[in-house]
Short mmCIF file of C-alpha atoms in Angstrom, two decimals:
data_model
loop_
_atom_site.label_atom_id
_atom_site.label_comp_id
_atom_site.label_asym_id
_atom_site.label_seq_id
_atom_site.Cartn_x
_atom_site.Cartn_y
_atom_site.Cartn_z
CA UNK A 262 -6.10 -12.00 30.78
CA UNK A 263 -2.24 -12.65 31.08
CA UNK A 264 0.25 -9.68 31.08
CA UNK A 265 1.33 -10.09 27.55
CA UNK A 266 -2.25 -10.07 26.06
CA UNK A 267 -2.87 -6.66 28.75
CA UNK A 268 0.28 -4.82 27.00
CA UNK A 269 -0.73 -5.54 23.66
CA UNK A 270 -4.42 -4.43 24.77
CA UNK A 271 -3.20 -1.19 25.97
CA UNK A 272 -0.90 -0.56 23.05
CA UNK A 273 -3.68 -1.10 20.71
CA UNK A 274 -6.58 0.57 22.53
CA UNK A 275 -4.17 3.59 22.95
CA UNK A 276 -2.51 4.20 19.39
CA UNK A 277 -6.37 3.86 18.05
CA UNK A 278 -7.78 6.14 20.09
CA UNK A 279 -4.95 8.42 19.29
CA UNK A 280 -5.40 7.88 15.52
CA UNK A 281 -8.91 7.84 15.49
CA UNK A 282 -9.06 11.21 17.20
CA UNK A 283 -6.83 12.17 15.12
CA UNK A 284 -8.44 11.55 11.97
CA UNK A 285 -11.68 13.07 13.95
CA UNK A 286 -9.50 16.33 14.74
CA UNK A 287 -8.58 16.87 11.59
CA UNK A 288 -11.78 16.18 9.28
CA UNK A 289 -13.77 18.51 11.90
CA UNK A 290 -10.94 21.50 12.98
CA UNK A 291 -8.07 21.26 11.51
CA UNK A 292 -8.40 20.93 7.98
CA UNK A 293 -11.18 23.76 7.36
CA UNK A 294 -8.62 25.88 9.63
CA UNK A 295 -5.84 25.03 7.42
CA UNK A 296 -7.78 26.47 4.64
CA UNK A 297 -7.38 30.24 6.19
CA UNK A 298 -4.51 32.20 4.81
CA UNK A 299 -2.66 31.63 7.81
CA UNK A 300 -3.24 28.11 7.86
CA UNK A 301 -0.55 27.17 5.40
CA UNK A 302 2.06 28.53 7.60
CA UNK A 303 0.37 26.73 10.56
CA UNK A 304 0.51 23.25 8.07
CA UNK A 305 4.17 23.47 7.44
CA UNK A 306 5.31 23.69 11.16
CA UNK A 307 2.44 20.91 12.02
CA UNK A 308 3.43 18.63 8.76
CA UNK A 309 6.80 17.15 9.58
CA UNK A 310 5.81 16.18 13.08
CA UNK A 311 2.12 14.62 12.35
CA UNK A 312 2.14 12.53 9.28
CA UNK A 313 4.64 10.26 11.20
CA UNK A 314 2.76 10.30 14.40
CA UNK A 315 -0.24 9.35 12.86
CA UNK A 316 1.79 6.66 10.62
CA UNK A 317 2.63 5.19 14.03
CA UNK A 318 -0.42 5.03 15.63
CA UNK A 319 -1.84 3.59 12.60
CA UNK A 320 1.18 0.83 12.01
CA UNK A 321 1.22 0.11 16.10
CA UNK A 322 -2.63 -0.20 16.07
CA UNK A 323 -2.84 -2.54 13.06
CA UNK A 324 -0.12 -4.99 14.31
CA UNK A 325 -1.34 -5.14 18.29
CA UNK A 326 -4.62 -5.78 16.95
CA UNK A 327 -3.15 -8.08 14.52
CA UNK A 328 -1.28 -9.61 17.66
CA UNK A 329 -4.76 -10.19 19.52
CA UNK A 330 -6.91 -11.47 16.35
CA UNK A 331 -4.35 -13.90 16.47
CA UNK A 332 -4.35 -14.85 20.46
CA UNK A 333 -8.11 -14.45 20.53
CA UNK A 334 -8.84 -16.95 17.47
CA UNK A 335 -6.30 -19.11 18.90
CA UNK A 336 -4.30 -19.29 15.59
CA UNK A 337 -6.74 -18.08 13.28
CA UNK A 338 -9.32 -20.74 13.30
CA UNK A 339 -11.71 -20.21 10.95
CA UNK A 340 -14.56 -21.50 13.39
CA UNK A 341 -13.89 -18.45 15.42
CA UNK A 342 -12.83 -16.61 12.79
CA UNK A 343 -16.44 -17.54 11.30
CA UNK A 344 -18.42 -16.45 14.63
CA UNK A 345 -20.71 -13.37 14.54
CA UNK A 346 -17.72 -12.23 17.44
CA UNK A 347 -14.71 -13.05 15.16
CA UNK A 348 -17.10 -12.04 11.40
CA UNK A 349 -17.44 -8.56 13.63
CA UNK A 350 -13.93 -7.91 14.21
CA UNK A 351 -12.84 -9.21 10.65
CA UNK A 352 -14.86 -6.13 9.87
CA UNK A 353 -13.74 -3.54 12.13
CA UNK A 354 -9.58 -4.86 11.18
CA UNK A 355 -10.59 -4.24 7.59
CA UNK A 356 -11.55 -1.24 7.77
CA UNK A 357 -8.88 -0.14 9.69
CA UNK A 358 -6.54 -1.03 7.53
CA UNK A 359 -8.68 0.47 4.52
CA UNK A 360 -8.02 3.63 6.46
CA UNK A 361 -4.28 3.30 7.07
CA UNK A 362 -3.86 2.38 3.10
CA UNK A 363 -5.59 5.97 2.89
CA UNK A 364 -4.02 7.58 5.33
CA UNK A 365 -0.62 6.01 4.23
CA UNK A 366 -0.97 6.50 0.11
CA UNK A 367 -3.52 9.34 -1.19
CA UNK A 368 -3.43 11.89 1.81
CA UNK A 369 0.43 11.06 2.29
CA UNK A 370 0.98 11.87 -1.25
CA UNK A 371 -1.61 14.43 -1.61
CA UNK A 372 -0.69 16.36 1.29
CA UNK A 373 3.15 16.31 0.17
CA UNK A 374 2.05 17.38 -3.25
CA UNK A 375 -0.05 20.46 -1.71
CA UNK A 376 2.89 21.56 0.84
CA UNK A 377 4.95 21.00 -2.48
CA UNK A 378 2.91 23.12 -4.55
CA UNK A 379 2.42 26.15 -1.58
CA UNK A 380 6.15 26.08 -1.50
CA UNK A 381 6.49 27.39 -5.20
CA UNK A 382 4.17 30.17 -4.69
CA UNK A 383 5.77 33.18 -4.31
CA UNK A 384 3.32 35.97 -4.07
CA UNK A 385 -0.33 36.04 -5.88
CA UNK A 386 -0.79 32.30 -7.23
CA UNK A 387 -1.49 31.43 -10.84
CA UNK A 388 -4.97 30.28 -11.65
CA UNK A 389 -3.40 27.15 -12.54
CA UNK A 390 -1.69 26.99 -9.37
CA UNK A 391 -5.14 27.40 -7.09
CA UNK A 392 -6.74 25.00 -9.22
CA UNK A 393 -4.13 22.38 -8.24
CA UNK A 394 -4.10 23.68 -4.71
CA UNK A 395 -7.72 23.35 -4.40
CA UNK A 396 -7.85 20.01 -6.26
CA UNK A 397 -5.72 19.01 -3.74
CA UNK A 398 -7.43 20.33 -0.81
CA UNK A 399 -10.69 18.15 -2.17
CA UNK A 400 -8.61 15.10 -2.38
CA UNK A 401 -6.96 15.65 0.88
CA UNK A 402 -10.61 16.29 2.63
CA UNK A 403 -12.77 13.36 0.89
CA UNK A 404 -9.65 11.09 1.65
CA UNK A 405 -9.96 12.35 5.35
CA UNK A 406 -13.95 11.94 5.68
CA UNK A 407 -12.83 8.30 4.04
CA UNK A 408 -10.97 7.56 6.78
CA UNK A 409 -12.57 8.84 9.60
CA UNK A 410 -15.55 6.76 8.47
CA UNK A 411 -13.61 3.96 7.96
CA UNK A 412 -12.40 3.89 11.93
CA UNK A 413 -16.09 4.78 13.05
CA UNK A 414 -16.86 1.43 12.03
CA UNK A 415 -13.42 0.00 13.01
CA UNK A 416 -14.28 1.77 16.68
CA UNK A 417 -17.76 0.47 16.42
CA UNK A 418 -16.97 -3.19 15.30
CA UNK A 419 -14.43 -3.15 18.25
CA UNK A 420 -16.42 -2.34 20.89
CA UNK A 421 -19.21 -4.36 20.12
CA UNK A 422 -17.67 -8.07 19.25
CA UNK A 423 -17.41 -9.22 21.93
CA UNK A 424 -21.29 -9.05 22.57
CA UNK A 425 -22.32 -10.03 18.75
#
């Protein structure tokens, strides 16, 4: 492996284990925490810094693994690209990027709209406000499971094409 193909390796290996765990971190902890009455407080402090870190990973992930699809297919030949190793990590690149289009559209939006909406409350919600906070909430933790299902088999796929 030459030096270029090793940085591009790294980069990739490290943004997706970073957004992968992530994704994991919040589905499993953080989102049922942010839930508690305190967690909305915890959410706004958390918000400003995270969506873009995650938007990084994500966007450095996709291309470095863009990068190496490209270097290991030799320039996308479809007889590699074809292969039960290059079929495998069509795959797992799809569904990575089926989970940054989440992560980058519906959760981005829905959890602006929800950090949105608990910024006009001012005491004791309406009903129609916890409705659309809870709607919300759904949204934000079906688009989340999405995801982190989505880079389980992106993580899978990975790790396995090479022997396929």
């Amino acid at each position: 492996m030459d030096a270029v193909t090793a940085v591009i390796r790294s980069i990739h290996v490290l943004a997706g284990v970073f957004w992968a765990g992530t994704v994991y971190f919040v589905f499993a902890y953080l989102g049922p925490a942010a839930r508690s009455p305190e967690g909305g407080r915890v959410m706004e402090r958390l918000a400003p810094r995270f969506g873009p870190a995650v938007g990084i990973a994500s966007g450095l992930n996709i291309l470095s693994g863009l990068a190496l699809y490209g270097r290991d297919s030799q320039g996308f030949r479809p007889e590699w690209v074809l292969s039960p190793t290059g079929l495998t990590f069509t795959l797992g690149a799809l569904a990575a990027i089926g989970a940054a289009v989440i992560g980058g559209t519906l959760l981005r939006s829905d959890g602006l709209q929800l950090q949105a909406a608990g910024a006009e409350i001012s005491g004791a919600p309406t009903a129609e406000q916890r409705t659309r906070m809870e709607t919300l909430t759904r949204r934000l933790a079906t688009g989340t499971l999405s995801a982190a299902v989505l880079l389980t088999v992106a993580v899978v796929t990975m790790a396995s094409a090479r022997y396929v």
